[in-house]
Short mmCIF file of C-alpha atoms and ligand atoms in Angstrom, two decimals:
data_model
loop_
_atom_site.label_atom_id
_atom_site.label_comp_id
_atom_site.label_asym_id
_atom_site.label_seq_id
_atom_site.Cartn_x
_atom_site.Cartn_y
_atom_site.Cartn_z
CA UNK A 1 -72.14 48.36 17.36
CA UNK A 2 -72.70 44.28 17.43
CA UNK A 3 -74.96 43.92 14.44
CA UNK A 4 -77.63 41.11 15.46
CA UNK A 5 -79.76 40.00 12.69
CA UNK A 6 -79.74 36.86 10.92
CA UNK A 7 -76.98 38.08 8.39
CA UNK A 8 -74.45 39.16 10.65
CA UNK A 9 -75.05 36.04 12.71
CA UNK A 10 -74.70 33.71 9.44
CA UNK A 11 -70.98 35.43 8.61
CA UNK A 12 -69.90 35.79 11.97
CA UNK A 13 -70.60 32.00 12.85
CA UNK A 14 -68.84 31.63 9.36
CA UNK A 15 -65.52 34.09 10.59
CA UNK A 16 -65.26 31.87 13.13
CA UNK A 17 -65.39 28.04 11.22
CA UNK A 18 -62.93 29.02 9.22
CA UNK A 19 -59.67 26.81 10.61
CA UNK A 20 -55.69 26.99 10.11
CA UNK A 21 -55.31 31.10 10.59
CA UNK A 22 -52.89 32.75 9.11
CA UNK A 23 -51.86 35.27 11.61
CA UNK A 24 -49.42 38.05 9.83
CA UNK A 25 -48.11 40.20 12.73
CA UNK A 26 -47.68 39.56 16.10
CA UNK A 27 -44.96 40.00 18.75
CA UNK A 28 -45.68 37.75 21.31
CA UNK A 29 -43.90 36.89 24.63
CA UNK A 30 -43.71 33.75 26.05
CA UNK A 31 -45.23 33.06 29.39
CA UNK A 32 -41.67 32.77 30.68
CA UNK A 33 -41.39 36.71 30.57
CA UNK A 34 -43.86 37.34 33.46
CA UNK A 35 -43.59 36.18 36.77
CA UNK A 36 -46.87 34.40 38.49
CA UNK A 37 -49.28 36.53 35.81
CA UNK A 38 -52.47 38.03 36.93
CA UNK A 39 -55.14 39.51 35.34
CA UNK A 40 -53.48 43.23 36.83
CA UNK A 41 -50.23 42.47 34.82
CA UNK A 42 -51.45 41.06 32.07
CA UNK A 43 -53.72 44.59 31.71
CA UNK A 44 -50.22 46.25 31.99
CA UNK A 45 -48.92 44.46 29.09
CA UNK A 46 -51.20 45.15 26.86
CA UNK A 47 -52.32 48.35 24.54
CA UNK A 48 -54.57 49.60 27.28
CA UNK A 49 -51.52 50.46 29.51
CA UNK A 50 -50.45 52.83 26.79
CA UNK A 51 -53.34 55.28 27.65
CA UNK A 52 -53.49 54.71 31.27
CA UNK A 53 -51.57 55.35 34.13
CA UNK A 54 -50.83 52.59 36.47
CA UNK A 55 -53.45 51.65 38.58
CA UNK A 56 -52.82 49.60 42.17
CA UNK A 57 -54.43 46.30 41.90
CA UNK A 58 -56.97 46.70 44.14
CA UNK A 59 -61.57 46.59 43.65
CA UNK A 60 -61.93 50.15 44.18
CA UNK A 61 -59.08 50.90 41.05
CA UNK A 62 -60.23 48.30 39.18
CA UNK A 63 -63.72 49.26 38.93
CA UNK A 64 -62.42 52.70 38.47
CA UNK A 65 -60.25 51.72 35.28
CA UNK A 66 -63.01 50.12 33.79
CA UNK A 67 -65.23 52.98 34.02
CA UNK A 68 -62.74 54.73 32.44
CA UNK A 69 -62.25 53.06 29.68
CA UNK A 70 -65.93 50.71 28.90
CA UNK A 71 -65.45 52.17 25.93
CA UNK A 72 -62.03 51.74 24.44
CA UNK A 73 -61.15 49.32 21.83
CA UNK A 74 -58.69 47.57 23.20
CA UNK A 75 -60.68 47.23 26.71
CA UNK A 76 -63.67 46.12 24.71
CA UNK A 77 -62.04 42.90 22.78
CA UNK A 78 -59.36 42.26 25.75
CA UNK A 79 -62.61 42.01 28.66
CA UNK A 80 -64.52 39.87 25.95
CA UNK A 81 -60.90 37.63 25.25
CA UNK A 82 -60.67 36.90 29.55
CA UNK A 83 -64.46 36.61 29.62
CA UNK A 84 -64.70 34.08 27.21
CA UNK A 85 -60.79 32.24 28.04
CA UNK A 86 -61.43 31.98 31.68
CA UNK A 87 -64.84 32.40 32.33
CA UNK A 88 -68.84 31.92 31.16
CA UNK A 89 -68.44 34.17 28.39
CA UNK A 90 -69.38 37.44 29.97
CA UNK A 91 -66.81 40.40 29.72
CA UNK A 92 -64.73 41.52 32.03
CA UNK A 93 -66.47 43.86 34.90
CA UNK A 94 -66.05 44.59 38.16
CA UNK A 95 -68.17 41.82 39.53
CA UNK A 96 -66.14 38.81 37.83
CA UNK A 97 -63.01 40.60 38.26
CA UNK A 98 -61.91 38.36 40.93
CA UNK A 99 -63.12 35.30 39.39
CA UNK A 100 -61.28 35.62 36.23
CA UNK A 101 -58.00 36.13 37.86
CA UNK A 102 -58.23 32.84 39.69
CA UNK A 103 -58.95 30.97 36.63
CA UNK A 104 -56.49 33.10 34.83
CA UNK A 105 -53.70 31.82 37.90
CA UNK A 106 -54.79 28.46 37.63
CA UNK A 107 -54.37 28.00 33.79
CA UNK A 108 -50.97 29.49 33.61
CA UNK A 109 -49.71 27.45 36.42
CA UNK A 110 -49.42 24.57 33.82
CA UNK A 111 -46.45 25.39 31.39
CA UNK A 112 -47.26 26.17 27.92
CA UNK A 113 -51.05 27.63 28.74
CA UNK A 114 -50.02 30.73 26.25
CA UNK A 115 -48.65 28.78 23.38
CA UNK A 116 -52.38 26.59 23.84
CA UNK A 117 -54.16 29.59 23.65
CA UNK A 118 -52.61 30.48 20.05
CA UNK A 119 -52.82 26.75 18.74
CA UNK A 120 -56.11 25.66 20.44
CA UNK A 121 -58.05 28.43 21.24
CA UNK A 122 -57.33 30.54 18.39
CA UNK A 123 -56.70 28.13 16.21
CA UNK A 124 -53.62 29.54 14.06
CA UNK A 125 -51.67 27.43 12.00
CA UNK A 126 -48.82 30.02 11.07
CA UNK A 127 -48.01 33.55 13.35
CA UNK A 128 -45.78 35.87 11.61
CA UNK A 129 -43.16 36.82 14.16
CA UNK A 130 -41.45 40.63 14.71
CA UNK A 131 -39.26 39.71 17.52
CA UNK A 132 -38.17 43.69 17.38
CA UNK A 133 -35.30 42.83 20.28
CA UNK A 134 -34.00 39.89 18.41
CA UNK A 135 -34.54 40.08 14.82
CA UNK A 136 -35.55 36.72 12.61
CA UNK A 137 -36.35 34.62 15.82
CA UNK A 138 -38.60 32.27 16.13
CA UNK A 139 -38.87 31.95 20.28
CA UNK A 140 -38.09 28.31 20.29
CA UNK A 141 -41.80 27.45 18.38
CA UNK A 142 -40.63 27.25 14.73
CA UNK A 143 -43.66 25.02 14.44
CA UNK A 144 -46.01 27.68 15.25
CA UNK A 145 -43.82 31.12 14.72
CA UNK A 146 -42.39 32.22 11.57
CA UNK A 147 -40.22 35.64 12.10
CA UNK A 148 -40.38 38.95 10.18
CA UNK A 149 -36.83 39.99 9.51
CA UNK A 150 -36.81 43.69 11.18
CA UNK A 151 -34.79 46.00 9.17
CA UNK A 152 -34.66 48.82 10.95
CA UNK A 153 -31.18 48.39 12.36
CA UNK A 154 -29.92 48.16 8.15
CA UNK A 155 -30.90 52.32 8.00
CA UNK A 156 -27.90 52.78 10.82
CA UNK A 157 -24.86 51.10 9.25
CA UNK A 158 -23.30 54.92 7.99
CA UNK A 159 -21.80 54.64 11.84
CA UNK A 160 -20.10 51.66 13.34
CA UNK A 161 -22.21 52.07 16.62
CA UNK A 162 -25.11 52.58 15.07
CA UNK A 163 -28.42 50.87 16.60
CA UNK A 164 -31.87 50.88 15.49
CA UNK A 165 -34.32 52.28 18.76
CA UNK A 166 -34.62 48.76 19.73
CA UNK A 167 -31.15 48.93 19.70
CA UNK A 168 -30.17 46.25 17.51
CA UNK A 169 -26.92 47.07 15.64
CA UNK A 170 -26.50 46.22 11.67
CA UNK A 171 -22.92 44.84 11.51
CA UNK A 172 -24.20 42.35 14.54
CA UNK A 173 -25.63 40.48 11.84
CA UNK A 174 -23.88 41.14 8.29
CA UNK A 175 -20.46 39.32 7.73
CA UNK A 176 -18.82 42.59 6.81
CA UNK A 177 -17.56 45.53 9.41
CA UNK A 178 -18.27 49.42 8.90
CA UNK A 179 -15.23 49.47 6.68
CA UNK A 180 -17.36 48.08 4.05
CA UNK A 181 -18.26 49.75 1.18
CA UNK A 182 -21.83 51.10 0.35
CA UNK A 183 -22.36 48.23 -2.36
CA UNK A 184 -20.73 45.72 -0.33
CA UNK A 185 -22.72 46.95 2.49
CA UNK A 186 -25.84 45.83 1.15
CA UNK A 187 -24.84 42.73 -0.84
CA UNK A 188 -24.18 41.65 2.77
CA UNK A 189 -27.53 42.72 3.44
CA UNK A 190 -28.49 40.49 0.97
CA UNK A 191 -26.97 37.57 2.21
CA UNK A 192 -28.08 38.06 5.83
CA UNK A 193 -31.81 38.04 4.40
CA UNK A 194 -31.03 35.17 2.53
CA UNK A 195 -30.12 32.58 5.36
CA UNK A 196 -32.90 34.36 7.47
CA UNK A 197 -35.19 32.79 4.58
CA UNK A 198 -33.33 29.75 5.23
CA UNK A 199 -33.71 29.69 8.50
CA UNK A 200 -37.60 30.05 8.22
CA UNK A 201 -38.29 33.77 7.68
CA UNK A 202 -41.01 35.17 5.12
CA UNK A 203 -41.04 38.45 5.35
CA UNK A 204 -39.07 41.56 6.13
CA UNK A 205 -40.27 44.40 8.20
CA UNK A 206 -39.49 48.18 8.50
CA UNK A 207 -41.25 50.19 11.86
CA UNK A 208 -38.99 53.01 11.45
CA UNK A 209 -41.99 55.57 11.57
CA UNK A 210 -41.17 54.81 15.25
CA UNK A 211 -38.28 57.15 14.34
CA UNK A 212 -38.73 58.98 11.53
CA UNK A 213 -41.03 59.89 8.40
CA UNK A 214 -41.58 57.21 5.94
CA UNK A 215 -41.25 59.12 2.50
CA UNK A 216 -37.95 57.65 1.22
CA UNK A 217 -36.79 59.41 -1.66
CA UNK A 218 -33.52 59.26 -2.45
CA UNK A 219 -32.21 56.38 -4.69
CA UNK A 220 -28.99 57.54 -5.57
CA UNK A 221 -26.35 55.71 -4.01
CA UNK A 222 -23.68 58.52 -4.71
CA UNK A 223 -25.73 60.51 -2.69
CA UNK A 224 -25.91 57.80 -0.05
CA UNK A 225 -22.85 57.47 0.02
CA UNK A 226 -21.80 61.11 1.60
CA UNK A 227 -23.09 59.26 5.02
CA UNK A 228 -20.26 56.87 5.52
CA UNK A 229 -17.69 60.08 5.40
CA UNK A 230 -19.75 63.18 6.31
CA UNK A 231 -22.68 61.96 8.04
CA UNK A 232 -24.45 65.18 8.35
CA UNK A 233 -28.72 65.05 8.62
CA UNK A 234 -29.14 65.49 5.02
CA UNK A 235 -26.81 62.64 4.39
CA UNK A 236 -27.88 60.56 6.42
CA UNK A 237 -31.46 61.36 5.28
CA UNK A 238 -30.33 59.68 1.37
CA UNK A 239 -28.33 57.36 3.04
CA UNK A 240 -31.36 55.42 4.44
CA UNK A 241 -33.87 56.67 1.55
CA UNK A 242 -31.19 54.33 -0.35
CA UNK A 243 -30.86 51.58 2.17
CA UNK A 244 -34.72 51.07 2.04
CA UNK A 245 -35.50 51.17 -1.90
CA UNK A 246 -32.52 48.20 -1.39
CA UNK A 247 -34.24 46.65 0.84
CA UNK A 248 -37.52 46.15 -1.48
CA UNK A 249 -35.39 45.29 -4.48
CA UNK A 250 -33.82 41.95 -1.80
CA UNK A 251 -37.03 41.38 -0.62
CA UNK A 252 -38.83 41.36 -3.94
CA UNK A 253 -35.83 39.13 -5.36
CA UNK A 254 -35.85 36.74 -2.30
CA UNK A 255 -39.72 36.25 -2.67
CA UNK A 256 -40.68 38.29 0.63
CA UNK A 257 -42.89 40.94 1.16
CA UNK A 258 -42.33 43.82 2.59
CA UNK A 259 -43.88 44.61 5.29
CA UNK A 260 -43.97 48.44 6.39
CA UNK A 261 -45.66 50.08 9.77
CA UNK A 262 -47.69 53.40 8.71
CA UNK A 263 -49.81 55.41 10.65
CA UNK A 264 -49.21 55.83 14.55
CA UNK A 265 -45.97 56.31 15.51
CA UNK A 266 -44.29 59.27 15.72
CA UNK A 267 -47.24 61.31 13.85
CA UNK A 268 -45.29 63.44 11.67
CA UNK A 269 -45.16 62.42 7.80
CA UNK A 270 -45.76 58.87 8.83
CA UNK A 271 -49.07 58.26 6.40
CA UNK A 272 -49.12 56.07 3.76
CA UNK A 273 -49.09 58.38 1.17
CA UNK A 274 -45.28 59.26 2.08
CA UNK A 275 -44.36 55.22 0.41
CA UNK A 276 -46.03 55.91 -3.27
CA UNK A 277 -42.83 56.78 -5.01
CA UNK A 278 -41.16 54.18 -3.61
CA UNK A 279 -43.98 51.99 -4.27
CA UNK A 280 -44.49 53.15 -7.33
CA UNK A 281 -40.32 52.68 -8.74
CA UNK A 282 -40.86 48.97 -7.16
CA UNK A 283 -43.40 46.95 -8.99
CA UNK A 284 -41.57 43.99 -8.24
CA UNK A 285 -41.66 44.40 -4.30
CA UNK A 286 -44.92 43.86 -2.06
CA UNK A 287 -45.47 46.30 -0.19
CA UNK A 288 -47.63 45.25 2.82
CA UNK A 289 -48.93 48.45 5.13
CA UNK A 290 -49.43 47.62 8.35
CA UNK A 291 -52.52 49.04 10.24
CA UNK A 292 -54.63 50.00 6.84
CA UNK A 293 -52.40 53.58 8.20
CA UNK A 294 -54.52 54.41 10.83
CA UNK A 295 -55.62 57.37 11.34
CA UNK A 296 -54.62 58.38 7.79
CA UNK A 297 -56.44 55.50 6.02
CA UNK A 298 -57.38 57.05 3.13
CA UNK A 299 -53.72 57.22 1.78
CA UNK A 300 -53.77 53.19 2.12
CA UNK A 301 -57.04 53.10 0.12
CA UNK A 302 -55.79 55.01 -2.33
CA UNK A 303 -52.20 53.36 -3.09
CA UNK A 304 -54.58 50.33 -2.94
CA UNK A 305 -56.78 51.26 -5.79
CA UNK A 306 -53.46 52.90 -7.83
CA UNK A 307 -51.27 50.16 -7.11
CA UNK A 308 -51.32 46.26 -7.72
CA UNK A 309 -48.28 45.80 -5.67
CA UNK A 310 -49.90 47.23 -2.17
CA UNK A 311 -51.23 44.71 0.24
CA UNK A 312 -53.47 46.42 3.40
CA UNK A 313 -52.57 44.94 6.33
CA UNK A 314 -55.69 45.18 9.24
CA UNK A 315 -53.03 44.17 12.14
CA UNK A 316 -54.16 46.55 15.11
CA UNK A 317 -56.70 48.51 13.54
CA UNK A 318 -59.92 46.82 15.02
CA UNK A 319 -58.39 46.84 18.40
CA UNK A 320 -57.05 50.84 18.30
CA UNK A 321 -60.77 51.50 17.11
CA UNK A 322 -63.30 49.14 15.76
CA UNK A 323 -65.78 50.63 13.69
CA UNK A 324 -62.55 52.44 12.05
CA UNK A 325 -61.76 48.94 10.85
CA UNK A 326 -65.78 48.26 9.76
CA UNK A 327 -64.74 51.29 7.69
CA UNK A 328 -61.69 50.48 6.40
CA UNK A 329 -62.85 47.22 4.99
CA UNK A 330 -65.87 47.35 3.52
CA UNK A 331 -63.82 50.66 1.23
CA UNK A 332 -60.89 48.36 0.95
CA UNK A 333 -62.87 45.88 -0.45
CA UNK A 334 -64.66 48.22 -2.79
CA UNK A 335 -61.29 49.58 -4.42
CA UNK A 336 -59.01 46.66 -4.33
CA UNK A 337 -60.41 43.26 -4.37
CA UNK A 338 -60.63 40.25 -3.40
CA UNK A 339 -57.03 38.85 -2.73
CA UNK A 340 -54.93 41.25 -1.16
CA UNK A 341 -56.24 41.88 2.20
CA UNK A 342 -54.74 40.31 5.19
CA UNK A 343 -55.07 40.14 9.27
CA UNK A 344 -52.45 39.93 12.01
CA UNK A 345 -53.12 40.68 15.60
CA UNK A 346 -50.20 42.60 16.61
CA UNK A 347 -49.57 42.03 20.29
CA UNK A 348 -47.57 40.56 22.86
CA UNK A 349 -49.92 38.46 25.15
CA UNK A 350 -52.12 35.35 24.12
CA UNK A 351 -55.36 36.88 25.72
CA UNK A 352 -55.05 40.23 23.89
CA UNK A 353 -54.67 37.97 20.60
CA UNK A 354 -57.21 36.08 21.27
CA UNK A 355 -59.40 39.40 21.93
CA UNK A 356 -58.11 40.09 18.49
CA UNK A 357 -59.10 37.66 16.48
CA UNK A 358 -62.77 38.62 18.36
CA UNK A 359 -62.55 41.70 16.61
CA UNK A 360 -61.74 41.03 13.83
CA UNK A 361 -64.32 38.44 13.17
CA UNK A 362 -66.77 41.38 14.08
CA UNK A 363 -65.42 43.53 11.81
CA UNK A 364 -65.28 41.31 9.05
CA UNK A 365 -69.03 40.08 9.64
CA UNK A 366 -70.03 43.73 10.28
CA UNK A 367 -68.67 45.49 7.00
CA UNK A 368 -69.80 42.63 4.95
CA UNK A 369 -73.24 42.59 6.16
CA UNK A 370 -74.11 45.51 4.68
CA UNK A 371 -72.67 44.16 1.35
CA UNK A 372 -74.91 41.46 1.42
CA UNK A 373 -77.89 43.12 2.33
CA UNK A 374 -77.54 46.09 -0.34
CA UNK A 375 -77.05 42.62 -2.88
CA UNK A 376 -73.88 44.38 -3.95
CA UNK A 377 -72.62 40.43 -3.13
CA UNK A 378 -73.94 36.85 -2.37
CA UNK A 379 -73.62 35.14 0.67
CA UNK A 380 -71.38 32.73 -0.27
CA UNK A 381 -69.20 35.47 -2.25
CA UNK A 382 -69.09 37.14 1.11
CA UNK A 383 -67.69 33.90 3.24
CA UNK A 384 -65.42 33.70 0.54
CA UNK A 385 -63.70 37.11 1.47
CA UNK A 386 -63.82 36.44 4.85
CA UNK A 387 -62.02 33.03 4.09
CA UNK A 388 -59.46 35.04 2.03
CA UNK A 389 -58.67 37.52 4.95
CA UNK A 390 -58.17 34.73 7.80
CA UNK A 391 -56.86 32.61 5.16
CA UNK A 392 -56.43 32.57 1.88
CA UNK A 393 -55.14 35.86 1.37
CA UNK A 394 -51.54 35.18 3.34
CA UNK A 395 -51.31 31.93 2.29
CA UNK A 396 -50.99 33.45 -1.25
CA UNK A 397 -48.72 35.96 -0.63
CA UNK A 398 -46.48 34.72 2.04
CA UNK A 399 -43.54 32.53 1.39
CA UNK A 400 -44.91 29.91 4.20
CA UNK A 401 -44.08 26.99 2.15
CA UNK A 402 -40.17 27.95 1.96
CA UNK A 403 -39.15 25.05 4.50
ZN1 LIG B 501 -46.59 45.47 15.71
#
């Protein structure tokens, strides 16, 4: 996979000189949340839990899980992350199992050893929050963390008790009650997004393909409106179609993209492709898609190359699988251009960020090698989109400035 001529070596040593990160998804949790973290706990808080069962933290289970799963993408970048944090360099095996944990013990018994990782280690100068539990916050580091506004909750407010799967309920943050109507409904909407920019947000987020399919249709509010007195499936089907084409015209007004989770999630009608008529009625609204769609990439790559207003967002995809992101950018790349391609690392623990950024340097310095070697572009053309993806990229089309 690793790519080792002179090339690859010049862009990767490039991917990784490039300072002040721009970081557009991630959901981290503090140290705080865990209690004395090991290396066994940290593995169960991270993406490789998701595919494997819980294993007892023992030598004989841990060289059996990493048999298992050599590999896997997110066991590849996470052993390289604790290899390189808390030991010589060499990945995470069986032999320096034991070693790394120690370190790993040692470094978090000093407070603040995650938020170092980020700042020092990784060397970001902005992370884009999605506190999913707690909309908007910034986890006490407004310095380093600035929130995604998660939406999800907004497609709920036809019922008083409504609640988004993370359970977060609309009217908990509007200044109306479900006795509202549908237009005063979302001019509240609109208000609640504005003092969230206020208060240091840039962008608003939807994940709902965690709970259903992301082709919103409907834009008629009459039609919406049959939710808030006969909320039958149908209904309530318009009355969020409606909620979210509102939701790009405030975010497009307020200066925030959108950003929109498509791919994984609950695997039925979540591609990309579902968003292009509600991409395409929005001109005005960004529409960033998170994970370049993955598996269905090639709906992303197409609304890329159709529409000016569609940002691809790599957050995940070299960690779910690696040379699907080598893939995904060199095409991306070759369709869009130069400006609209951006990175976040989309997880929860510093290490697993950290084994993030890892991969995505790779990827970067592995799809553009290539490029440079068929003299389709320059060397210094090809630091330059590397730049632009760490970079550049969000800096242009976030709101980071706002405060
Ligand atoms: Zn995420």
């Amino acid at each position: 996979m690793i790519i080792w001529n002179e090339t690859y070596r010049e862009l990767l040593s490039h991917a990784e000189s490039v300072r002040g990160l721009l970081n557009t998804h991630c959901h981290h949790m503090p140290a705080t949340a865990f209690e004395n973290p090991t290396l066994h706990t940290l593995m169960q808080t991270t993406y490789i839990s998701w595919s494997n069962p819980w294993y007892p933290d023992v030598p004989e289970a841990r060289a059996d899980f990493i048999t298992r799963n050599a590999s896997n993408s997110y066991f590849q970048w996470m052993a390289r992350s604790v290899g390189s944090l808390y030991g010589t360099g060499v990945p995470l095996d069986a032999a320096n199992w034991g070693v790394l944990d120690m370190a790993l013990r040692k470094a978090y018994a000093s407070p603040g050893e995650d938020i170092r990782i980020l700042t020092d280690k990784c060397g970001y100068a902005s992370i884009i929050l999605d506190k999913y539990d707690m909309p908007g916050n910034d986890i006490g580091h407004p310095e380093l963390f600035r929130p995604a506004f998660r939406c999800d909750m907004f497609l709920h407010g036809h019922s008083a008790t409504g609640k988004d799967q993370n359970g977060s309920n609309p009217y908990d943050y509007l200044d109306v009650d479900c006795t509202a109507t549908l237009d005063e409904y979302v001019e509240a909407i609109d208000r609640a997004v504005a003092a969230k920019k206020n208060a240091g947000c840039v962008a608003l987020k939807l994940a709902i393909a965690y709970e259903r399919d992301i082709a919103f249709e409907n834009q008629d509010p009459k039609k919406a409106e049959l939710a808030l007195t006969k909320p039958d499936t149908s209904a309530v089907r318009d009355y969020q179609d409606y909620i979210v084409h509102c939701l790009a015209d405030i975010a497009a007004s307020h200066g925030m993209p959108l950003q929109i989770h498509t791919g994984l999630g609950l695997l039925i009608r979540s591609n990309a492709i579902g968003l292009r008529t509600l991409i395409g009625r929005k001109p005005e609204t960004r529409f960033v898609l998170f994970h370049c769609g993955y598996p269905w990439m090639d709906d992303v790559l197409g609304l890329l190359h159709n529409y000016r207003n569609v940002y691809p967002d790599l957050c995940w995809l070299p960690l779910i699988s690696t040379s699907a992101a080598i893939r995904f950018i060199r095409e991306a790349l070759e369709v869009g251009d130069a400006t609209r391609l951006t990175w976040g690392c989309d997880t929860w623990t510093s290490e697993e960020s950290y084994g993030a950024l890892l991969a995505v340097r790779h990827c970067l310095a592995a799809a553009i090698t290539p490029m440079c070697e068929e003299g389709l572009v320059d060397i210094a053309y090809a630091k330059h989109l590397i730049t632009g993806v760490l970079n550049g990229n969000a800096a242009a089309l976030y709101p980071f400035d706002n405060r």
